[in-house]
Short mmCIF file of C-alpha atoms (C1' of nucleotides) in Angstrom, two decimals:
data_model
loop_
_atom_site.label_atom_id
_atom_site.label_comp_id
_atom_site.label_asym_id
_atom_site.label_seq_id
_atom_site.Cartn_x
_atom_site.Cartn_y
_atom_site.Cartn_z
CA MET A 1 -38.19 20.01 9.10
CA ALA A 2 -35.21 17.90 9.90
CA ARG A 3 -32.19 17.72 12.07
CA PRO A 4 -29.25 19.57 10.47
CA PRO A 5 -26.12 17.59 9.67
CA ARG A 6 -23.43 17.69 12.28
CA TYR A 7 -20.50 16.39 10.21
CA ASP A 8 -19.69 16.72 6.56
CA GLU A 9 -17.80 14.67 4.01
CA THR A 10 -15.01 17.23 3.82
CA GLN A 11 -14.14 16.85 7.46
CA LEU A 12 -14.00 13.05 7.15
CA LEU A 13 -12.00 13.10 3.95
CA ASP A 14 -9.50 15.53 5.47
CA THR A 15 -8.96 13.15 8.35
CA ALA A 16 -8.65 10.25 5.92
CA VAL A 17 -6.01 12.09 3.89
CA ARG A 18 -4.03 12.76 7.03
CA ILE A 19 -4.11 9.11 8.01
CA ALA A 20 -3.23 7.95 4.50
CA ALA A 21 -0.27 10.31 4.29
CA ASP A 22 1.03 9.45 7.74
CA ALA A 23 0.48 5.71 7.85
CA GLY A 24 -0.34 4.56 4.34
CA PRO A 25 -3.61 3.73 2.58
CA ALA A 26 -4.07 0.47 4.42
CA ALA A 27 -4.34 2.41 7.68
CA VAL A 28 -7.38 4.31 6.40
CA THR A 29 -9.95 2.18 8.19
CA MET A 30 -13.41 3.35 9.20
CA SER A 31 -12.43 2.82 12.83
CA ALA A 32 -9.26 4.89 12.45
CA ILE A 33 -11.19 7.74 10.86
CA ALA A 34 -13.75 7.56 13.66
CA ARG A 35 -11.06 7.66 16.32
CA ALA A 36 -9.06 10.43 14.72
CA SER A 37 -11.99 12.68 13.87
CA GLY A 38 -14.20 12.02 16.88
CA VAL A 39 -17.05 11.09 14.60
CA PRO A 40 -18.82 7.93 15.67
CA ASN A 41 -18.53 4.86 13.52
CA GLY A 42 -22.18 4.78 12.46
CA SER A 43 -22.20 8.44 11.42
CA ILE A 44 -19.45 7.82 8.87
CA TYR A 45 -21.65 5.23 7.17
CA HIS A 46 -24.26 7.92 6.91
CA ARG A 47 -21.97 9.81 4.53
CA PHE A 48 -20.26 6.92 2.74
CA PRO A 49 -22.16 3.71 2.14
CA GLN A 50 -19.02 1.64 2.36
CA ARG A 51 -15.31 1.97 2.90
CA LEU A 52 -14.45 1.73 -0.79
CA ALA A 53 -16.69 4.68 -1.58
CA LEU A 54 -14.78 6.76 0.97
CA LEU A 55 -11.44 5.67 -0.40
CA ALA A 56 -12.59 6.44 -3.96
CA GLU A 57 -13.76 9.91 -2.97
CA LEU A 58 -10.53 10.47 -1.11
CA TRP A 59 -8.54 9.62 -4.20
CA LEU A 60 -10.68 11.45 -6.69
CA ARG A 61 -10.93 14.61 -4.64
CA THR A 62 -7.14 14.66 -4.33
CA VAL A 63 -6.33 13.93 -7.94
CA GLU A 64 -8.97 16.34 -9.24
CA HIS A 65 -7.63 19.02 -6.93
CA PHE A 66 -4.20 18.42 -8.37
CA GLN A 67 -5.33 18.35 -11.95
CA THR A 68 -7.07 21.74 -11.98
CA GLY A 69 -3.78 23.53 -11.31
CA TYR A 70 -1.90 21.18 -13.55
CA PHE A 71 -4.05 21.89 -16.59
CA ALA A 72 -3.70 25.61 -15.99
CA ALA A 73 0.08 25.24 -15.98
CA LEU A 74 0.04 23.10 -19.13
CA GLN A 75 -1.94 25.76 -20.98
CA SER A 76 -0.16 28.74 -19.46
CA ASP A 77 2.08 29.31 -22.47
CA GLY A 78 1.83 29.02 -26.21
CA ASP A 79 5.35 27.78 -26.49
CA PRO A 80 5.28 24.02 -25.79
CA LEU A 81 8.70 24.06 -24.16
CA ARG A 82 7.75 26.76 -21.69
CA ALA A 83 4.37 25.14 -21.05
CA GLY A 84 6.05 21.82 -20.28
CA ALA A 85 8.49 23.57 -17.97
CA ALA A 86 5.65 25.30 -16.14
CA ALA A 87 3.81 22.00 -15.74
CA ALA A 88 6.87 20.24 -14.32
CA ARG A 89 7.45 23.04 -11.92
CA HIS A 90 3.83 23.10 -10.90
CA VAL A 91 3.89 19.41 -9.87
CA VAL A 92 6.66 20.13 -7.41
CA ALA A 93 5.24 23.40 -6.17
CA TRP A 94 1.79 21.91 -5.60
CA SER A 95 3.37 19.02 -3.70
CA ARG A 96 5.27 21.43 -1.53
CA GLN A 97 2.08 23.26 -0.66
CA ASN A 98 0.05 20.09 -0.22
CA PRO A 99 2.45 17.49 1.11
CA ARG A 100 -0.23 15.20 2.47
CA GLU A 101 -2.23 15.21 -0.74
CA ALA A 102 1.00 14.71 -2.66
CA ALA A 103 1.70 11.65 -0.53
CA VAL A 104 -1.73 10.31 -1.49
CA LEU A 105 -1.01 10.93 -5.17
CA LEU A 106 2.26 9.03 -4.96
CA HIS A 107 0.54 5.93 -3.64
CA GLY A 108 -1.62 5.64 -6.76
CA PRO A 109 -5.24 4.63 -7.11
CA GLN A 110 -4.60 0.88 -6.78
CA SER A 111 -3.54 1.40 -3.19
CA PHE A 112 -6.95 2.89 -2.53
CA GLY A 113 -8.79 -0.11 -3.85
CA ARG A 114 -9.26 1.21 -7.37
CA ASP A 115 -9.89 -2.31 -8.76
CA GLU A 116 -12.89 -2.76 -6.49
CA TRP A 117 -14.44 0.64 -6.84
CA PRO A 118 -18.09 0.98 -7.95
CA GLU A 119 -18.41 1.72 -11.66
CA GLU A 120 -19.21 5.38 -11.15
CA TYR A 121 -15.93 6.13 -9.40
CA ALA A 122 -13.88 4.11 -11.87
CA ARG A 123 -15.34 6.13 -14.68
CA ARG A 124 -14.54 9.42 -13.01
CA ALA A 125 -10.94 8.27 -12.59
CA ASP A 126 -10.71 7.16 -16.22
CA ASP A 127 -12.08 10.48 -17.41
CA GLY A 128 -9.48 12.40 -15.44
CA ASN A 129 -6.69 10.19 -16.72
CA LYS A 130 -7.89 10.56 -20.25
CA ARG A 131 -7.99 14.34 -20.03
CA VAL A 132 -4.38 14.38 -18.81
CA LEU A 133 -3.20 12.01 -21.52
CA GLU A 134 -4.91 14.08 -24.19
CA ALA A 135 -3.49 17.34 -22.89
CA VAL A 136 0.03 15.94 -22.82
CA ALA A 137 -0.38 14.35 -26.25
CA GLU A 138 -1.45 17.69 -27.59
CA LEU A 139 1.58 19.32 -26.02
CA ALA A 140 3.78 16.72 -27.65
CA GLU A 141 2.17 17.38 -31.01
CA ARG A 142 2.65 21.14 -30.68
CA GLY A 143 6.28 20.38 -29.98
CA GLY A 144 6.58 18.33 -33.11
CA ALA A 145 6.75 14.94 -31.42
CA THR A 146 4.73 12.28 -33.21
CA ALA A 147 6.52 8.94 -32.85
CA GLU A 148 5.31 6.88 -29.90
CA LEU A 149 8.73 7.02 -28.31
CA GLU A 150 8.69 10.81 -28.56
CA VAL A 151 5.27 11.12 -26.97
CA ASP A 152 6.38 8.82 -24.19
CA ARG A 153 9.32 11.05 -23.60
CA VAL A 154 7.10 14.12 -23.22
CA MET A 155 4.84 12.21 -20.83
CA LEU A 156 7.90 11.32 -18.83
CA ALA A 157 9.17 14.87 -18.79
CA VAL A 158 6.04 16.68 -17.64
CA ILE A 159 4.50 14.05 -15.32
CA GLU A 160 6.56 11.10 -14.22
CA LEU A 161 9.81 12.93 -13.80
CA PRO A 162 8.56 15.73 -11.56
CA LEU A 163 6.62 13.15 -9.54
CA ALA A 164 9.83 11.14 -9.21
CA VAL A 165 11.50 14.21 -7.74
CA VAL A 166 8.75 14.55 -5.21
CA ARG A 167 8.71 10.84 -4.45
CA ARG A 168 12.41 10.78 -3.74
CA TYR A 169 12.07 13.15 -0.82
CA LEU A 170 8.60 12.39 0.54
CA ARG A 171 9.33 8.61 0.62
CA ALA A 172 12.33 9.32 2.83
CA GLY A 173 10.17 11.45 5.12
CA ARG A 174 12.15 14.58 4.27
CA PRO A 175 10.64 17.88 3.11
CA LEU A 176 11.30 19.04 -0.43
CA PRO A 177 14.59 20.99 -0.70
CA PRO A 178 14.37 24.55 -2.02
CA HIS A 179 15.87 23.66 -5.37
CA ALA A 180 13.37 20.88 -6.14
CA GLU A 181 11.30 23.00 -8.50
CA GLU A 182 14.45 24.09 -10.31
CA LEU A 183 15.62 20.49 -10.63
CA ALA A 184 12.33 19.26 -12.02
CA GLU A 185 11.98 22.15 -14.47
CA ARG A 186 15.52 21.91 -15.82
CA CYS A 187 15.33 18.17 -16.29
CA ALA A 188 11.96 18.49 -17.99
CA VAL A 189 13.35 21.06 -20.38
CA ASP A 190 16.33 18.86 -21.17
CA LEU A 191 14.01 15.99 -22.03
CA LEU A 192 11.72 18.18 -24.12
CA ALA A 193 14.48 19.89 -26.09
CA MET B 1 18.86 -37.41 13.72
CA ALA B 2 15.96 -35.25 12.94
CA ARG B 3 13.07 -34.87 10.59
CA PRO B 4 14.08 -33.05 7.40
CA PRO B 5 12.36 -29.79 6.55
CA ARG B 6 9.50 -30.07 4.09
CA TYR B 7 9.22 -26.41 3.10
CA ASP B 8 11.82 -23.70 2.68
CA GLU B 9 11.91 -19.95 2.90
CA THR B 10 12.40 -19.56 -0.84
CA GLN B 11 9.16 -21.28 -1.66
CA LEU B 12 7.23 -19.08 0.80
CA LEU B 13 8.88 -15.87 -0.35
CA ASP B 14 8.18 -16.73 -3.99
CA THR B 15 4.52 -17.08 -3.17
CA ALA B 16 4.60 -13.87 -1.18
CA VAL B 17 6.16 -11.98 -4.11
CA ARG B 18 3.46 -13.26 -6.38
CA ILE B 19 0.71 -12.10 -4.03
CA ALA B 20 2.38 -8.75 -3.49
CA ALA B 21 2.74 -8.13 -7.22
CA ASP B 22 -0.77 -9.24 -8.05
CA ALA B 23 -2.78 -7.74 -5.15
CA GLY B 24 -0.48 -5.31 -3.35
CA PRO B 25 1.59 -5.55 -0.17
CA ALA B 26 -1.44 -5.39 2.10
CA ALA B 27 -2.68 -8.65 0.62
CA VAL B 28 0.47 -10.46 1.78
CA THR B 29 -1.13 -12.00 4.85
CA MET B 30 0.05 -15.16 6.50
CA SER B 31 -3.29 -16.76 5.67
CA ALA B 32 -3.01 -15.76 2.02
CA ILE B 33 0.48 -17.25 1.75
CA ALA B 34 -0.76 -20.44 3.41
CA ARG B 35 -3.68 -20.70 1.04
CA ALA B 36 -1.66 -19.94 -2.10
CA SER B 37 1.31 -22.16 -1.28
CA GLY B 38 -0.49 -25.06 0.40
CA VAL B 39 1.81 -24.68 3.40
CA PRO B 40 -0.12 -24.77 6.65
CA ASN B 41 -0.35 -21.67 8.79
CA GLY B 42 1.77 -23.01 11.61
CA SER B 43 4.59 -24.13 9.35
CA ILE B 44 5.09 -20.62 8.04
CA TYR B 45 5.74 -19.44 11.57
CA HIS B 46 8.43 -22.08 11.76
CA ARG B 47 10.40 -20.18 9.11
CA PHE B 48 9.47 -16.60 9.98
CA PRO B 49 8.86 -15.68 13.59
CA GLN B 50 6.36 -12.98 12.62
CA ARG B 51 4.75 -11.45 9.58
CA LEU B 52 7.01 -8.38 9.60
CA ALA B 53 10.08 -10.60 9.36
CA LEU B 54 8.62 -12.27 6.29
CA LEU B 55 7.80 -8.94 4.69
CA ALA B 56 11.29 -7.66 5.46
CA GLU B 57 12.92 -10.72 3.91
CA LEU B 58 10.63 -10.39 0.93
CA TRP B 59 11.71 -6.81 0.38
CA LEU B 60 15.38 -7.32 1.09
CA ARG B 61 15.72 -10.40 -1.09
CA THR B 62 14.10 -8.52 -3.94
CA VAL B 63 16.06 -5.30 -3.61
CA GLU B 64 19.35 -7.12 -3.13
CA HIS B 65 18.67 -9.25 -6.16
CA PHE B 66 18.08 -6.09 -8.13
CA GLN B 67 21.13 -4.31 -6.80
CA THR B 68 23.67 -6.95 -7.75
CA GLY B 69 23.00 -6.49 -11.44
CA TYR B 70 22.59 -2.77 -10.99
CA PHE B 71 26.05 -2.32 -9.51
CA ALA B 72 27.56 -4.37 -12.30
CA ALA B 73 25.92 -2.07 -14.86
CA LEU B 74 27.04 1.05 -13.04
CA GLN B 75 30.65 -0.12 -13.11
CA SER B 76 30.55 -1.64 -16.56
CA ASP B 77 32.25 1.30 -18.23
CA GLY B 78 34.93 3.77 -17.37
CA ASP B 79 33.11 6.57 -19.13
CA PRO B 80 30.53 7.92 -16.69
CA LEU B 81 28.07 8.75 -19.44
CA ARG B 82 28.10 5.24 -20.84
CA ALA B 83 28.01 3.71 -17.35
CA GLY B 84 24.93 5.81 -16.50
CA ALA B 85 23.27 4.78 -19.74
CA ALA B 86 23.94 1.12 -19.00
CA ALA B 87 22.54 1.49 -15.51
CA ALA B 88 19.35 3.12 -16.76
CA ARG B 89 18.91 0.47 -19.39
CA HIS B 90 19.55 -2.25 -16.82
CA VAL B 91 16.72 -1.07 -14.57
CA VAL B 92 14.24 -1.51 -17.40
CA ALA B 93 15.70 -4.77 -18.68
CA TRP B 94 15.72 -6.29 -15.21
CA SER B 95 12.12 -5.22 -14.67
CA ARG B 96 11.16 -6.81 -17.97
CA GLN B 97 12.73 -10.10 -16.90
CA ASN B 98 11.39 -9.94 -13.36
CA PRO B 99 8.04 -8.15 -13.60
CA ARG B 100 6.78 -9.39 -10.25
CA GLU B 101 9.89 -8.39 -8.38
CA ALA B 102 9.81 -5.08 -10.21
CA ALA B 103 6.28 -4.55 -8.95
CA VAL B 104 7.54 -5.16 -5.44
CA LEU B 105 10.35 -2.64 -5.91
CA LEU B 106 7.92 0.01 -7.10
CA HIS B 107 5.88 -0.25 -3.92
CA GLY B 108 8.82 0.75 -1.77
CA PRO B 109 9.87 -0.54 1.63
CA GLN B 110 7.30 1.48 3.59
CA SER B 111 4.54 -0.55 2.01
CA PHE B 112 6.13 -3.65 3.47
CA GLY B 113 6.16 -2.32 7.00
CA ARG B 114 9.66 -0.89 6.91
CA ASP B 115 8.99 1.43 9.88
CA GLU B 116 8.17 -1.51 12.12
CA TRP B 117 10.94 -3.88 11.05
CA PRO B 118 13.27 -5.34 13.63
CA GLU B 119 16.58 -3.48 13.84
CA GLU B 120 18.54 -6.09 11.92
CA TYR B 121 16.43 -5.80 8.81
CA ALA B 122 16.37 -2.01 8.93
CA ARG B 123 20.13 -1.96 9.03
CA ARG B 124 20.40 -4.26 6.06
CA ALA B 125 18.11 -1.98 4.10
CA ASP B 126 20.09 1.11 5.11
CA ASP B 127 23.35 -0.53 4.07
CA GLY B 128 21.99 -1.35 0.62
CA ASN B 129 20.64 2.18 0.21
CA LYS B 130 23.92 3.68 1.28
CA ARG B 131 25.87 1.58 -1.19
CA VAL B 132 23.64 2.77 -4.02
CA LEU B 133 23.89 6.38 -2.99
CA GLU B 134 27.65 6.14 -2.78
CA ALA B 135 27.95 4.47 -6.16
CA VAL B 136 25.80 7.10 -7.84
CA ALA B 137 27.59 9.91 -6.04
CA GLU B 138 30.87 8.54 -7.31
CA LEU B 139 29.50 8.37 -10.82
CA ALA B 140 28.43 11.97 -10.53
CA GLU B 141 31.88 13.00 -9.33
CA ARG B 142 33.56 11.18 -12.21
CA GLY B 143 31.21 13.08 -14.50
CA GLY B 144 32.29 16.37 -12.95
CA ALA B 145 29.09 17.03 -11.01
CA THR B 146 29.68 18.41 -7.55
CA ALA B 147 26.86 20.83 -6.69
CA GLU B 148 23.99 19.23 -4.83
CA LEU B 149 21.60 19.99 -7.67
CA GLU B 150 23.91 18.28 -10.09
CA VAL B 151 24.20 15.15 -7.96
CA ASP B 152 20.44 15.06 -7.59
CA ARG B 153 20.12 15.23 -11.34
CA VAL B 154 22.39 12.20 -11.79
CA MET B 155 20.44 10.30 -9.16
CA LEU B 156 17.29 11.08 -11.07
CA ALA B 157 18.77 10.03 -14.39
CA VAL B 158 20.08 6.61 -13.38
CA ILE B 159 17.52 5.53 -10.78
CA GLU B 160 14.28 7.42 -10.50
CA LEU B 161 13.74 8.07 -14.17
CA PRO B 162 14.14 4.46 -15.36
CA LEU B 163 11.96 3.36 -12.51
CA ALA B 164 9.38 5.93 -13.57
CA VAL B 165 9.37 4.39 -17.03
CA VAL B 166 8.70 0.98 -15.52
CA ARG B 167 6.08 2.32 -13.14
CA ARG B 168 4.12 3.98 -15.89
CA TYR B 169 3.44 0.64 -17.57
CA LEU B 170 3.31 -1.82 -14.67
CA ARG B 171 0.88 0.38 -12.74
CA ALA B 172 -1.48 0.29 -15.68
CA GLY B 173 -1.15 -3.49 -15.78
CA ARG B 174 0.42 -3.42 -19.21
CA PRO B 175 3.72 -5.12 -20.15
CA LEU B 176 6.72 -2.97 -20.97
CA PRO B 177 6.76 -1.96 -24.64
CA PRO B 178 9.79 -3.00 -26.69
CA HIS B 179 11.22 0.52 -26.78
CA ALA B 180 11.21 1.02 -23.04
CA GLU B 181 14.91 0.37 -22.61
CA GLU B 182 15.70 2.76 -25.40
CA LEU B 183 13.47 5.45 -23.86
CA ALA B 184 15.06 5.13 -20.42
CA GLU B 185 18.59 5.11 -21.79
CA ARG B 186 18.12 8.09 -24.10
CA CYS B 187 16.43 10.18 -21.41
CA ALA B 188 19.17 9.27 -18.91
CA VAL B 189 21.87 10.32 -21.35
CA ASP B 190 20.05 13.64 -21.97
CA LEU B 191 19.98 14.32 -18.27
CA LEU B 192 23.61 13.35 -17.77
CA ALA B 193 24.98 15.37 -20.70
"C1'" DC C 1 13.32 -51.23 17.86
"C1'" DG C 2 13.29 -47.36 21.10
"C1'" DC C 3 14.88 -42.73 21.74
"C1'" DA C 4 15.99 -37.99 20.96
"C1'" DA C 5 15.69 -34.23 18.02
"C1'" DT C 6 13.44 -31.64 14.83
"C1'" DG C 7 9.53 -30.43 11.81
"C1'" DT C 8 4.51 -30.47 10.94
"C1'" DG C 9 -0.43 -29.24 10.98
"C1'" DG C 10 -4.47 -27.46 12.34
"C1'" DA C 11 -7.56 -26.03 16.08
"C1'" DG C 12 -8.32 -21.93 18.38
"C1'" DC C 13 -7.56 -17.43 21.11
"C1'" DG C 14 -7.47 -12.51 21.02
"C1'" DT C 15 -7.94 -8.55 18.28
"C1'" DA C 16 -9.41 -5.35 14.82
"C1'" DC C 17 -12.27 -4.16 11.21
"C1'" DT C 18 -16.57 -3.61 8.23
"C1'" DC C 19 -21.10 -2.98 8.27
"C1'" DT C 20 -25.92 -3.25 10.35
"C1'" DC C 21 -29.58 -2.04 13.29
"C1'" DT C 22 -32.20 0.66 16.25
"C1'" DA C 23 -33.19 3.78 19.96
"C1'" DT C 24 -32.48 8.48 20.46
"C1'" DT C 25 -31.73 13.34 19.36
"C1'" DT C 26 -32.62 17.56 16.87
"C1'" DC C 27 -35.17 20.92 14.51
"C1'" DA C 28 -38.71 23.28 11.14
"C1'" DT C 29 -43.30 23.48 10.84
"C1'" DG C 30 -48.38 23.79 11.86
"C1'" DC D 1 -46.26 22.17 21.95
"C1'" DA D 2 -46.89 18.01 19.16
"C1'" DT D 3 -45.21 15.88 14.99
"C1'" DG D 4 -42.42 13.83 11.63
"C1'" DA D 5 -38.28 13.93 8.75
"C1'" DA D 6 -33.51 13.58 8.97
"C1'" DA D 7 -29.39 12.69 11.41
"C1'" DT D 8 -26.77 10.66 15.31
"C1'" DA D 9 -24.59 7.18 18.40
"C1'" DG D 10 -23.00 3.19 19.79
"C1'" DA D 11 -23.65 -1.73 20.68
"C1'" DG D 12 -22.84 -5.85 18.38
"C1'" DA D 13 -22.87 -9.54 14.61
"C1'" DG D 14 -19.96 -11.51 11.30
"C1'" DT D 15 -15.41 -12.10 9.43
"C1'" DA D 16 -10.48 -12.17 8.76
"C1'" DC D 17 -6.07 -12.11 10.46
"C1'" DG D 18 -1.79 -12.68 13.50
"C1'" DC D 19 -0.01 -15.72 16.31
"C1'" DT D 20 0.25 -19.71 19.79
"C1'" DC D 21 0.10 -24.26 21.23
"C1'" DC D 22 0.74 -28.99 21.25
"C1'" DA D 23 -0.29 -33.68 19.74
"C1'" DC D 24 1.69 -36.04 16.10
"C1'" DA D 25 5.08 -37.40 12.24
"C1'" DT D 26 9.59 -38.31 10.49
"C1'" DT D 27 14.22 -38.89 10.60
"C1'" DG D 28 19.33 -40.70 12.37
"C1'" DC D 29 21.51 -43.25 15.84
"C1'" DG D 30 22.57 -46.80 19.30
#
DNA sequence: CGCAATGTGGAGCGTACTCTCTATTTCATG
DNA sequence: CATGAAATAGAGAGTACGCTCCACATTGCG
């Protein structure tokens, strides 16, 4: 016995991602989302109690979307070298298929107000981070890397380095070249070997 | 026959760098600089005609400061492998000595309004970029790399990868660990070999 | 000392943004 | 059809920021 919702969070977050990718996180204002989506100002506050909650959801939705595929790639192969290669390749491939979400990822949580998020969101972000760190640490162990410097190198190979490849092109406003996956995978393998 | 200046650009830019490093580029407002430096609002506009000019100078001063040492490292050795290793190590060492400026570097020019800079500043930024690209391309050539994928790999090894090492720690708010230089150099060598 | 030249300092205008508040709309149900 | 729960819509209060303006201060020089 109630009026059905006319807008949903997804629609608003999609608009917010588009704005963030095109004009940076600072441009993701409630007014901008209202203008771009046609949803009135007040209706947005019906879905998100405050701007920081919207930014937090925007970040978490994006990073969690990324991580599902990333974990799958990391565990796709028993051989740690091949698993690492698959993970590195996945980062680039996913970014190619989701360039706007990739742009969000590259900005990092701080740009979306991470330090002022309500506890609940901060915890969700920490959990996700922890899962990634554990998965990569396990990969390093399977590969025989134990020293801190060795683990750092694995982390670099399967996360930071492929992201650096993506960043290099997206920051310049250019699309990813066809050989980007190849580049990231080969470099990752070289660092892991 | 005139009143001597009481404040100078350096003082204001130093404050701006501190704010940018601690709270992000968006926090670098004219009001924030005025509050943090004790220089009145109006006096800042005596040095910088508009906010974007200040942001542009902040970015350019930082990146040019970085590049002087970087070029020296790139040309420090005739052997391309050793030169690349020195460059990678320099990126980390410089970031360790200048953590706030390094934080600025990691944000990238877009975060400082690059797309809306007056022509003059945009050109200066382009020139600096071009010099770096040329220097790295020359290094790649000396190392026998000619294919586009090979040049990209060199670019990754001597710029993006060491920056990724720095980013990993600074983004988390932690200081660079003692072995960071070693990590960046070894990984760079592996990618160059 | 008076003058010209340059720098200062802070009040304040216009704008944009976050968030609130409330009248209004919509729909399942009795 | 009347009712009430849930959602909408948009005006507007409060705040911060970019930038302007101009009365005033500080110097070197004649």
